[in-house]
mmCIF file of C-alpha atoms and ligand atoms in Angstrom:
data_model
loop_
_atom_site.group_PDB
_atom_site.id
_atom_site.type_symbol
_atom_site.label_atom_id
_atom_site.label_comp_id
_atom_site.label_asym_id
_atom_site.label_seq_id
_atom_site.Cartn_x
_atom_site.Cartn_y
_atom_site.Cartn_z
ATOM 1 C CA MET A 1 2.349 31.327 1.493
ATOM 2 C CA GLN A 2 5.995 31.081 1.389
ATOM 3 C CA ASP A 3 7.795 28.290 -1.182
ATOM 4 C CA SER A 4 10.320 26.762 1.027
ATOM 5 C CA TYR A 5 9.844 25.037 4.477
ATOM 6 C CA ASN A 6 11.580 23.181 7.404
ATOM 7 C CA VAL A 7 8.854 20.625 6.960
ATOM 8 C CA VAL A 8 5.736 19.581 5.097
ATOM 9 C CA ILE A 9 3.507 17.317 6.414
ATOM 10 C CA VAL A 10 1.290 15.415 3.888
ATOM 11 C CA GLY A 11 -2.238 14.460 5.108
ATOM 12 C CA SER A 12 -4.469 15.754 7.728
ATOM 13 C CA GLY A 13 -5.831 12.712 9.995
ATOM 14 C CA PRO A 14 -4.904 12.390 13.292
ATOM 15 C CA ALA A 15 -1.415 11.603 12.480
ATOM 16 C CA GLY A 16 -0.547 14.629 10.367
ATOM 17 C CA LEU A 17 -2.367 17.069 12.412
ATOM 18 C CA THR A 18 -0.579 15.643 15.702
ATOM 19 C CA ALA A 19 2.262 16.001 13.921
ATOM 20 C CA ALA A 20 1.454 19.749 12.778
ATOM 21 C CA ILE A 21 0.790 20.617 16.581
ATOM 22 C CA TYR A 22 4.341 19.286 17.440
ATOM 23 C CA ALA A 23 6.284 20.587 14.606
ATOM 24 C CA ALA A 24 4.340 24.248 14.928
ATOM 25 C CA ARG A 25 5.098 24.339 18.826
ATOM 26 C CA ALA A 26 8.587 23.281 18.122
ATOM 27 C CA GLN A 27 8.712 26.754 15.935
ATOM 28 C CA LEU A 28 9.213 24.696 12.389
ATOM 29 C CA ASP A 29 6.558 26.518 10.766
ATOM 30 C CA PRO A 30 4.898 23.568 8.961
ATOM 31 C CA LEU A 31 2.865 23.622 6.234
ATOM 32 C CA VAL A 32 0.217 20.693 6.046
ATOM 33 C CA ILE A 33 -0.894 19.551 2.609
ATOM 34 C CA GLU A 34 -4.394 18.339 3.753
ATOM 35 C CA GLY A 35 -5.981 16.771 0.775
ATOM 36 C CA GLU A 36 -8.903 17.727 -1.066
ATOM 37 C CA PRO A 37 -12.657 17.512 -0.306
ATOM 38 C CA SER A 38 -14.001 14.286 -1.736
ATOM 39 C CA SER A 39 -16.479 11.259 -0.067
ATOM 40 C CA THR A 40 -13.107 9.006 0.463
ATOM 41 C CA SER A 41 -10.791 8.879 3.307
ATOM 42 C CA ASP A 42 -8.157 10.916 1.475
ATOM 43 C CA GLN A 43 -10.114 13.865 2.234
ATOM 44 C CA PRO A 44 -8.979 16.640 4.592
ATOM 45 C CA GLY A 45 -9.508 14.782 8.091
ATOM 46 C CA GLY A 46 -8.892 11.798 6.754
ATOM 47 C CA GLN A 47 -11.131 8.631 7.796
ATOM 48 C CA LEU A 48 -12.437 9.894 10.880
ATOM 49 C CA MET A 49 -14.608 13.054 8.539
ATOM 50 C CA LEU A 50 -16.402 9.447 7.796
ATOM 51 C CA THR A 51 -16.894 8.265 11.163
ATOM 52 C CA THR A 52 -20.052 9.040 13.612
ATOM 53 C CA GLU A 53 -18.901 8.810 17.161
ATOM 54 C CA VAL A 54 -15.223 7.942 18.590
ATOM 55 C CA GLU A 55 -15.858 6.265 21.866
ATOM 56 C CA ASN A 56 -12.076 5.178 22.684
ATOM 57 C CA TYR A 57 -10.170 8.548 22.068
ATOM 58 C CA PRO A 58 -8.861 9.194 25.540
ATOM 59 C CA GLY A 59 -9.967 12.407 26.875
ATOM 60 C CA PHE A 60 -13.808 12.664 25.853
ATOM 61 C CA VAL A 61 -15.966 10.918 28.439
ATOM 62 C CA ASP A 62 -18.889 10.704 26.527
ATOM 63 C CA GLY A 63 -17.267 10.422 23.075
ATOM 64 C CA ILE A 64 -17.093 12.811 20.418
ATOM 65 C CA MET A 65 -17.661 12.686 16.810
ATOM 66 C CA GLY A 66 -15.285 12.230 14.352
ATOM 67 C CA PRO A 67 -15.438 15.475 12.131
ATOM 68 C CA GLU A 68 -15.398 17.598 15.587
ATOM 69 C CA LEU A 69 -12.044 15.740 16.732
ATOM 70 C CA MET A 70 -10.762 16.449 13.520
ATOM 71 C CA ASP A 71 -11.757 20.286 13.457
ATOM 72 C CA THR A 72 -10.433 20.601 17.094
ATOM 73 C CA LEU A 73 -7.204 19.063 15.892
ATOM 74 C CA ARG A 74 -6.734 21.440 13.161
ATOM 75 C CA LYS A 75 -7.623 24.609 15.145
ATOM 76 C CA GLN A 76 -5.208 23.520 17.774
ATOM 77 C CA ALA A 77 -2.556 23.049 14.765
ATOM 78 C CA SER A 78 -3.523 26.199 13.638
ATOM 79 C CA ARG A 79 -3.114 27.841 16.892
ATOM 80 C CA PHE A 80 0.800 27.270 17.178
ATOM 81 C CA GLY A 81 0.930 28.747 13.433
ATOM 82 C CA ALA A 82 0.634 25.380 11.196
ATOM 83 C CA GLN A 83 -0.105 26.610 7.821
ATOM 84 C CA PHE A 84 -2.815 24.493 5.570
ATOM 85 C CA LEU A 85 -2.797 23.984 1.915
ATOM 86 C CA PRO A 86 -5.763 22.247 0.219
ATOM 87 C CA GLY A 87 -4.902 20.157 -2.396
ATOM 88 C CA LYS A 88 -3.067 16.763 -3.054
ATOM 89 C CA VAL A 89 0.817 15.965 -3.415
ATOM 90 C CA LEU A 90 1.339 14.735 -7.217
ATOM 91 C CA SER A 91 4.740 13.795 -6.717
ATOM 92 C CA ILE A 92 8.164 14.469 -4.607
ATOM 93 C CA SER A 93 10.936 14.856 -7.199
ATOM 94 C CA ASN A 94 14.195 15.426 -5.700
ATOM 95 C CA PRO A 95 15.425 11.964 -4.043
ATOM 96 C CA SER A 96 17.154 13.466 -0.988
ATOM 97 C CA SER A 97 16.572 17.028 0.759
ATOM 98 C CA PRO A 98 15.678 19.773 0.046
ATOM 99 C CA PHE A 99 12.806 18.060 -1.370
ATOM 100 C CA GLU A 100 10.786 19.633 -4.559
ATOM 101 C CA ILE A 101 6.919 18.876 -3.915
ATOM 102 C CA PHE A 102 4.352 19.010 -6.810
ATOM 103 C CA THR A 103 0.795 19.744 -5.848
ATOM 104 C CA THR A 104 -2.479 20.057 -7.554
ATOM 105 C CA ALA A 105 -2.687 23.595 -5.652
ATOM 106 C CA SER A 106 -0.032 25.002 -7.818
ATOM 107 C CA PRO A 107 1.907 24.364 -11.048
ATOM 108 C CA ALA A 108 5.373 25.380 -9.255
ATOM 109 C CA PRO A 109 6.521 23.061 -6.463
ATOM 110 C CA LEU A 110 6.940 23.718 -3.009
ATOM 111 C CA THR A 111 10.775 23.254 -1.467
ATOM 112 C CA ALA A 112 10.910 21.442 1.894
ATOM 113 C CA ARG A 113 14.085 20.196 4.041
ATOM 114 C CA SER A 114 11.862 17.508 5.626
ATOM 115 C CA VAL A 115 8.349 15.483 4.833
ATOM 116 C CA ILE A 116 6.041 13.579 7.306
ATOM 117 C CA ILE A 117 3.899 11.311 5.226
ATOM 118 C CA ALA A 118 0.476 11.142 6.938
ATOM 119 C CA THR A 119 -1.714 9.935 4.041
ATOM 120 C CA GLY A 120 -3.558 7.198 5.806
ATOM 121 C CA ALA A 121 -5.467 4.540 4.200
ATOM 122 C CA LYS A 122 -8.770 4.273 1.832
ATOM 123 C CA PRO A 123 -11.575 1.734 1.991
ATOM 124 C CA VAL A 124 -10.918 -1.603 0.080
ATOM 125 C CA MET A 125 -13.513 -2.441 -2.480
ATOM 126 C CA LEU A 126 -15.244 -5.519 -3.519
ATOM 127 C CA GLY A 127 -14.003 -5.739 -6.926
ATOM 128 C CA LEU A 128 -17.175 -6.708 -8.413
ATOM 129 C CA GLU A 129 -18.617 -5.694 -11.830
ATOM 130 C CA ASN A 130 -20.980 -2.649 -11.737
ATOM 131 C CA GLU A 131 -19.308 -1.852 -8.238
ATOM 132 C CA ASP A 132 -17.797 1.586 -9.830
ATOM 133 C CA LYS A 133 -20.906 2.327 -11.700
ATOM 134 C CA LEU A 134 -23.196 1.827 -8.639
ATOM 135 C CA LEU A 135 -20.729 3.708 -6.061
ATOM 136 C CA GLY A 136 -22.963 6.625 -4.974
ATOM 137 C CA HIS A 137 -26.102 5.172 -6.344
ATOM 138 C CA GLY A 138 -26.678 2.437 -3.769
ATOM 139 C CA VAL A 139 -23.238 1.164 -3.164
ATOM 140 C CA SER A 140 -21.447 3.220 -0.375
ATOM 141 C CA THR A 141 -18.335 3.087 1.726
ATOM 142 C CA CYS A 142 -19.796 5.623 4.409
ATOM 143 C CA ALA A 143 -22.906 5.238 6.432
ATOM 144 C CA THR A 144 -22.488 8.790 7.943
ATOM 145 C CA CYS A 145 -22.373 10.258 4.739
ATOM 146 C CA ASP A 146 -25.313 8.306 3.144
ATOM 147 C CA GLY A 147 -27.127 6.698 5.433
ATOM 148 C CA PHE A 148 -29.622 9.200 5.685
ATOM 149 C CA PHE A 149 -30.787 8.007 1.900
ATOM 150 C CA PHE A 150 -31.707 4.601 3.287
ATOM 151 C CA ARG A 151 -34.840 5.876 5.724
ATOM 152 C CA GLU A 152 -37.265 2.743 5.597
ATOM 153 C CA LYS A 153 -35.185 0.850 3.255
ATOM 154 C CA GLU A 154 -33.562 -2.538 3.612
ATOM 155 C CA ILE A 155 -29.686 -2.333 3.256
ATOM 156 C CA ALA A 156 -26.866 -4.543 3.752
ATOM 157 C CA VAL A 157 -23.067 -4.143 4.932
ATOM 158 C CA VAL A 158 -20.384 -6.297 4.146
ATOM 159 C CA GLY A 159 -17.346 -7.058 6.345
ATOM 160 C CA GLY A 160 -16.749 -8.556 9.965
ATOM 161 C CA GLY A 161 -14.585 -5.899 11.352
ATOM 162 C CA ASP A 162 -15.223 -2.807 13.760
ATOM 163 C CA SER A 163 -15.484 -0.698 10.755
ATOM 164 C CA ALA A 164 -18.425 -2.924 9.500
ATOM 165 C CA LEU A 165 -20.122 -3.364 12.676
ATOM 166 C CA GLU A 166 -19.765 0.382 13.336
ATOM 167 C CA GLU A 167 -21.690 1.066 10.256
ATOM 168 C CA ALA A 168 -24.337 -1.539 10.678
ATOM 169 C CA LEU A 169 -25.642 -0.295 14.230
ATOM 170 C CA PHE A 170 -25.745 3.308 12.837
ATOM 171 C CA LEU A 171 -27.327 2.452 9.772
ATOM 172 C CA THR A 172 -30.097 1.044 11.910
ATOM 173 C CA ARG A 173 -31.188 4.559 12.895
ATOM 174 C CA PHE A 174 -32.327 4.413 9.129
ATOM 175 C CA ALA A 175 -33.019 0.942 7.783
ATOM 176 C CA THR A 176 -36.054 -1.141 8.409
ATOM 177 C CA THR A 177 -33.300 -4.273 8.152
ATOM 178 C CA VAL A 178 -29.804 -4.438 8.011
ATOM 179 C CA HIS A 179 -28.010 -7.471 6.439
ATOM 180 C CA LEU A 180 -24.290 -8.115 7.765
ATOM 181 C CA ILE A 181 -22.367 -10.285 5.310
ATOM 182 C CA HIS A 182 -19.762 -11.978 6.456
ATOM 183 C CA ARG A 183 -17.479 -14.319 4.803
ATOM 184 C CA ARG A 184 -16.659 -16.537 7.918
ATOM 185 C CA HIS A 185 -18.537 -17.970 11.030
ATOM 186 C CA GLU A 186 -17.198 -15.320 13.301
ATOM 187 C CA LEU A 187 -16.657 -11.993 13.447
ATOM 188 C CA ARG A 188 -13.385 -9.931 13.678
ATOM 189 C CA ALA A 189 -15.010 -6.892 15.444
ATOM 190 C CA SER A 190 -14.020 -6.316 19.215
ATOM 191 C CA LYS A 191 -16.502 -8.323 21.646
ATOM 192 C CA ILE A 192 -18.085 -5.010 22.705
ATOM 193 C CA MET A 193 -19.226 -4.126 19.115
ATOM 194 C CA GLN A 194 -20.256 -8.015 18.276
ATOM 195 C CA GLN A 195 -22.500 -7.534 21.230
ATOM 196 C CA ARG A 196 -24.233 -4.614 20.181
ATOM 197 C CA ALA A 197 -24.781 -5.982 16.828
ATOM 198 C CA PHE A 198 -26.096 -9.257 18.202
ATOM 199 C CA ASP A 199 -28.325 -7.692 20.724
ATOM 200 C CA ASN A 200 -29.883 -5.217 17.630
ATOM 201 C CA LYS A 201 -32.919 -6.659 16.326
ATOM 202 C CA LYS A 202 -32.661 -5.054 13.322
ATOM 203 C CA ILE A 203 -29.279 -6.617 12.280
ATOM 204 C CA VAL A 204 -29.534 -10.081 10.487
ATOM 205 C CA ILE A 205 -26.184 -11.575 10.234
ATOM 206 C CA HIS A 206 -25.452 -13.757 7.149
ATOM 207 C CA TRP A 207 -22.458 -16.203 8.046
ATOM 208 C CA ASN A 208 -20.286 -17.803 5.653
ATOM 209 C CA SER A 209 -21.465 -15.515 2.810
ATOM 210 C CA ILE A 210 -19.519 -13.391 0.228
ATOM 211 C CA VAL A 211 -21.484 -10.673 -2.278
ATOM 212 C CA THR A 212 -20.524 -11.962 -5.855
ATOM 213 C CA ARG A 213 -23.045 -9.824 -8.045
ATOM 214 C CA LEU A 214 -24.574 -6.461 -7.776
ATOM 215 C CA PHE A 215 -27.700 -5.837 -9.625
ATOM 216 C CA GLY A 216 -29.507 -2.275 -10.486
ATOM 217 C CA ASP A 217 -29.406 -0.336 -13.898
ATOM 218 C CA VAL A 218 -29.722 3.214 -12.329
ATOM 219 C CA SER A 219 -29.293 2.049 -8.469
ATOM 220 C CA LEU A 220 -28.614 -0.749 -6.758
ATOM 221 C CA SER A 221 -31.608 -2.948 -6.240
ATOM 222 C CA GLU A 222 -30.409 -6.512 -5.496
ATOM 223 C CA ILE A 223 -27.046 -8.535 -4.684
ATOM 224 C CA GLU A 224 -26.060 -12.056 -5.076
ATOM 225 C CA LEU A 225 -24.825 -13.968 -2.085
ATOM 226 C CA THR A 226 -22.715 -16.859 -2.329
ATOM 227 C CA ASP A 227 -22.294 -19.278 0.458
ATOM 228 C CA THR A 228 -18.849 -20.007 1.015
ATOM 229 C CA THR A 229 -19.457 -23.764 2.753
ATOM 230 C CA ASP A 230 -21.491 -25.233 -0.166
ATOM 231 C CA GLN A 231 -21.430 -22.283 -3.107
ATOM 232 C CA HIS A 232 -25.198 -22.129 -3.418
ATOM 233 C CA THR A 233 -26.427 -18.777 -4.092
ATOM 234 C CA GLU A 234 -29.316 -16.423 -3.005
ATOM 235 C CA GLN A 235 -30.653 -12.921 -4.182
ATOM 236 C CA LEU A 236 -31.381 -10.257 -1.349
ATOM 237 C CA SER A 237 -32.944 -7.225 -2.473
ATOM 238 C CA VAL A 238 -31.478 -4.254 -0.964
ATOM 239 C CA GLU A 239 -31.344 -0.702 -2.167
ATOM 240 C CA GLY A 240 -27.839 0.176 -0.419
ATOM 241 C CA LEU A 241 -24.834 -2.214 0.314
ATOM 242 C CA PHE A 242 -21.908 -0.472 2.666
ATOM 243 C CA VAL A 243 -18.602 -2.035 2.187
ATOM 244 C CA ALA A 244 -16.715 -1.849 4.984
ATOM 245 C CA ILE A 245 -13.858 -4.716 4.339
ATOM 246 C CA GLY A 246 -10.661 -2.746 5.300
ATOM 247 C CA HIS A 247 -8.639 -0.270 4.013
ATOM 248 C CA THR A 248 -5.546 -0.204 1.590
ATOM 249 C CA PRO A 249 -2.610 2.592 2.226
ATOM 250 C CA ASN A 250 -2.801 5.796 0.223
ATOM 251 C CA THR A 251 1.151 5.118 -0.956
ATOM 252 C CA SER A 252 0.949 5.048 -4.756
ATOM 253 C CA ILE A 253 2.787 7.915 -5.237
ATOM 254 C CA PHE A 254 5.962 7.137 -3.165
ATOM 255 C CA ARG A 255 5.893 3.646 -4.689
ATOM 256 C CA ASP A 256 9.081 4.434 -6.813
ATOM 257 C CA THR A 257 11.203 6.392 -3.675
ATOM 258 C CA ILE A 258 10.070 5.086 -0.475
ATOM 259 C CA ASP A 259 10.418 1.413 0.679
ATOM 260 C CA MET A 260 7.231 -0.237 1.660
ATOM 261 C CA ASP A 261 5.756 -3.856 2.348
ATOM 262 C CA SER A 262 4.000 -5.957 -0.551
ATOM 263 C CA ASP A 263 0.705 -4.382 0.744
ATOM 264 C CA GLY A 264 1.890 -0.499 0.321
ATOM 265 C CA TYR A 265 2.560 0.157 3.784
ATOM 266 C CA ILE A 266 5.497 2.095 4.202
ATOM 267 C CA ALA A 267 8.681 0.623 6.320
ATOM 268 C CA THR A 268 9.685 2.670 8.905
ATOM 269 C CA HIS A 269 12.577 1.984 11.379
ATOM 270 C CA ASN A 270 13.809 3.647 14.637
ATOM 271 C CA GLY A 271 10.345 5.110 14.894
ATOM 272 C CA THR A 272 9.084 6.735 12.226
ATOM 273 C CA TYR A 273 12.278 7.283 9.915
ATOM 274 C CA THR A 274 11.726 5.782 6.453
ATOM 275 C CA ASN A 275 14.686 4.621 4.040
ATOM 276 C CA ILE A 276 15.085 8.379 2.748
ATOM 277 C CA GLU A 277 16.861 10.670 5.030
ATOM 278 C CA GLY A 278 14.834 13.712 5.953
ATOM 279 C CA VAL A 279 11.281 11.635 4.839
ATOM 280 C CA PHE A 280 9.114 10.336 8.140
ATOM 281 C CA ALA A 281 6.101 8.336 7.900
ATOM 282 C CA CYS A 282 3.334 7.723 10.716
ATOM 283 C CA GLY A 283 -0.488 6.709 11.160
ATOM 284 C CA ASP A 284 -2.257 4.604 8.873
ATOM 285 C CA VAL A 285 0.206 4.568 6.295
ATOM 286 C CA GLN A 286 2.739 2.696 8.238
ATOM 287 C CA ASP A 287 0.863 0.704 10.473
ATOM 288 C CA ARG A 288 -0.967 -2.451 9.736
ATOM 289 C CA VAL A 289 -1.547 -3.668 13.441
ATOM 290 C CA TYR A 290 -3.013 -0.908 15.544
ATOM 291 C CA ARG A 291 -4.803 1.628 13.245
ATOM 292 C CA GLN A 292 -6.522 3.516 16.023
ATOM 293 C CA ALA A 293 -6.888 7.313 15.803
ATOM 294 C CA ILE A 294 -5.113 7.422 18.894
ATOM 295 C CA THR A 295 -2.035 5.329 17.941
ATOM 296 C CA SER A 296 -1.998 7.364 14.620
ATOM 297 C CA ALA A 297 -2.034 10.628 16.896
ATOM 298 C CA GLY A 298 0.735 9.076 18.766
ATOM 299 C CA SER A 299 3.181 8.381 15.755
ATOM 300 C CA GLY A 300 2.251 11.384 14.356
ATOM 301 C CA CYS A 301 3.852 13.104 17.740
ATOM 302 C CA MET A 302 6.909 10.604 17.058
ATOM 303 C CA ALA A 303 7.353 11.738 13.424
ATOM 304 C CA ALA A 304 7.381 15.662 14.629
ATOM 305 C CA ILE A 305 10.079 14.852 17.368
ATOM 306 C CA ASP A 306 11.910 12.900 15.136
ATOM 307 C CA CYS A 307 11.689 15.113 12.350
ATOM 308 C CA GLU A 308 12.956 17.976 14.570
ATOM 309 C CA ARG A 309 16.067 16.226 15.825
ATOM 310 C CA TRP A 310 17.073 15.046 12.183
ATOM 311 C CA LEU A 311 16.895 18.712 11.340
ATOM 312 C CA ALA A 312 18.881 19.943 14.058
ATOM 313 C CA GLU A 313 21.529 17.386 13.249
ATOM 314 C CA GLN A 314 21.789 18.900 9.847
HETATM 315 P P1 NAP B 401 -10.639 -4.929 9.320
HETATM 316 O O1 NAP B 401 -10.356 -5.209 10.639
HETATM 317 O O2 NAP B 401 -9.340 -5.729 8.950
HETATM 318 O O3 NAP B 401 -11.930 -5.844 9.105
HETATM 319 C C1 NAP B 401 -11.898 -6.089 7.666
HETATM 320 C C2 NAP B 401 -13.159 -7.245 7.495
HETATM 321 O O4 NAP B 401 -13.950 -7.085 6.219
HETATM 322 C C3 NAP B 401 -13.079 -8.421 8.041
HETATM 323 O O5 NAP B 401 -13.931 -9.221 8.841
HETATM 324 C C4 NAP B 401 -12.420 -9.297 6.988
HETATM 325 O O6 NAP B 401 -12.831 -10.850 6.861
HETATM 326 C C5 NAP B 401 -13.582 -8.640 5.795
HETATM 327 N N1 NAP B 401 -12.934 -8.754 4.378
HETATM 328 C C6 NAP B 401 -11.346 -8.272 4.234
HETATM 329 N N2 NAP B 401 -11.653 -8.773 2.681
HETATM 330 C C7 NAP B 401 -12.918 -8.812 2.286
HETATM 331 C C8 NAP B 401 -13.271 -9.491 1.052
HETATM 332 N N3 NAP B 401 -12.554 -9.256 -0.079
HETATM 333 N N4 NAP B 401 -14.664 -10.065 0.999
HETATM 334 C C9 NAP B 401 -15.463 -9.789 2.170
HETATM 335 N N5 NAP B 401 -14.840 -9.498 3.376
HETATM 336 C C10 NAP B 401 -13.457 -9.150 3.537
HETATM 337 O O7 NAP B 401 -10.778 -3.705 8.821
HETATM 338 P P2 NAP B 401 -11.843 -2.493 9.656
HETATM 339 O O8 NAP B 401 -13.233 -3.066 10.426
HETATM 340 O O9 NAP B 401 -11.776 -1.425 8.804
HETATM 341 O O10 NAP B 401 -10.672 -1.976 11.083
HETATM 342 C C11 NAP B 401 -9.660 -1.406 10.905
HETATM 343 C C12 NAP B 401 -9.021 -1.252 12.253
HETATM 344 O O11 NAP B 401 -9.852 -0.062 12.638
HETATM 345 C C13 NAP B 401 -9.320 -2.355 13.286
HETATM 346 O O12 NAP B 401 -8.101 -2.500 13.982
HETATM 347 C C14 NAP B 401 -10.374 -1.821 13.906
HETATM 348 O O13 NAP B 401 -10.209 -2.518 15.251
HETATM 349 C C15 NAP B 401 -9.968 -0.321 13.932
HETATM 350 N N6 NAP B 401 -11.439 0.191 14.280
HETATM 351 C C16 NAP B 401 -12.111 0.484 15.378
HETATM 352 C C17 NAP B 401 -13.247 1.257 15.850
HETATM 353 C C18 NAP B 401 -13.301 1.486 16.988
HETATM 354 O O14 NAP B 401 -12.695 1.046 17.839
HETATM 355 N N7 NAP B 401 -14.562 2.347 17.327
HETATM 356 C C19 NAP B 401 -14.248 1.521 14.523
HETATM 357 C C20 NAP B 401 -13.378 1.033 13.209
HETATM 358 C C21 NAP B 401 -12.264 0.492 13.229
HETATM 359 P P3 NAP B 401 -12.073 -11.822 7.829
HETATM 360 O O15 NAP B 401 -12.491 -11.227 9.319
HETATM 361 O O16 NAP B 401 -12.765 -13.196 7.384
HETATM 362 O O17 NAP B 401 -10.460 -11.469 7.354
#
C-alpha cells in the first residue's frame, strides 16, 4: 500500500463504491477507506449491509439483497484497480491539497491530492434512559441483523417511514406480533409499503404514540407508550424494540473544516464540490432529500467526474 494518492474516497456505501469504480476507470488509482466492521451504518458497505431485499435498484428484476449488491459493487471497483483500506478516518489535517489523512489503520498519515467524502448516515436513536444499556439487549436498529432472535416473540418497531415499515414487514417472519409505533395519524412511508403493512395481520399500528420509557434490567421486557393527543400512557410487553426513525449524517470529523447545514449535511455546489478545493461529497452525507441507493450511486459517479476534472486542472 502506497502512502500518497490522487484520490482517497472515505466510505464504501453505494456512493463511495460508485465513485471508486469511476475513479479507477479514470486511472486515478483511488484508495477507499471503507470503515470498520460494526453493527451500525458506518461499517463497510454502509446502510445497505443492514437491509434485506432492495427492490428498487434498477437492473434487478427480482430485487437483490443489500449485502449482495454491496459485494458486487466492491468487486466491480476492485476489478478496475481500486484499493481498500479497512479503518476509519480520524481527521484530515491540511486545510488545502495535498491533504493529510489520519486513520485508525496506521499512525502515519496518508497523503491525497483530493478527497471524496461518502461517509453516509447513521440511525437516530430515541434518546431515552436505558436505551444505550439495552442496545443489543432487546433494543436494535437492524432487523436483518437481530430479527432472528425474536422468533415467536412480541416486538415493536418505532417510526412511520419506509425504513420502519420495511423492518416491521421483515420482522413478521419471526415475531408473533409486530407493534408499529408512530407519532402521527398517518405514515410517511411510500404507498406500496403502507399497503403491505395494512394487509399484514401480524402488524398492529399504534397511531399518535411515542415510546417514553424502556423497562428491563438485563434485556428489554416492556415499553411505555404515551398518546400524543391526550398524554395517557400504556405499558406494552415486548422483548424487542427496533428504532427506525431516520438517520443523521456521519460528518462530525469534518465539522471544523467543511461547510454543512444545521443538521450536519455537507453543503455542495456545482454538483459535488464542497467549500474546500479538492474535497467532494456524495451520497447520504450531503443529500437530505432523496436518500436512495440509486441516487447515492449517481452522486458517487458525479463526485468522481468532478474530482477527475479538478485534478486535471491542477
Ligand atoms: P424517514 O423517511 O425520515 O422517516 C422517519 C420516521 O421516523 C418518520 O415517520 C418520523 O415521523 C419518525 N420519527 C422521526 N423522529 C422521531 C422521533 N424522535 N420519535 C418518533 N418518531 C420519529 O426515514 P427512513 O424511514 O429511514 O427513510 C429515509 C429515506 O430512505 C427515505 O427517503 C425513504 O424513502 C428511503 N428508504 C427507502 C426504502 C425503500 O425504498 N425500500 C427503504 C428504506 C428507506 P414523522 O413521519 O412524523 O416525521
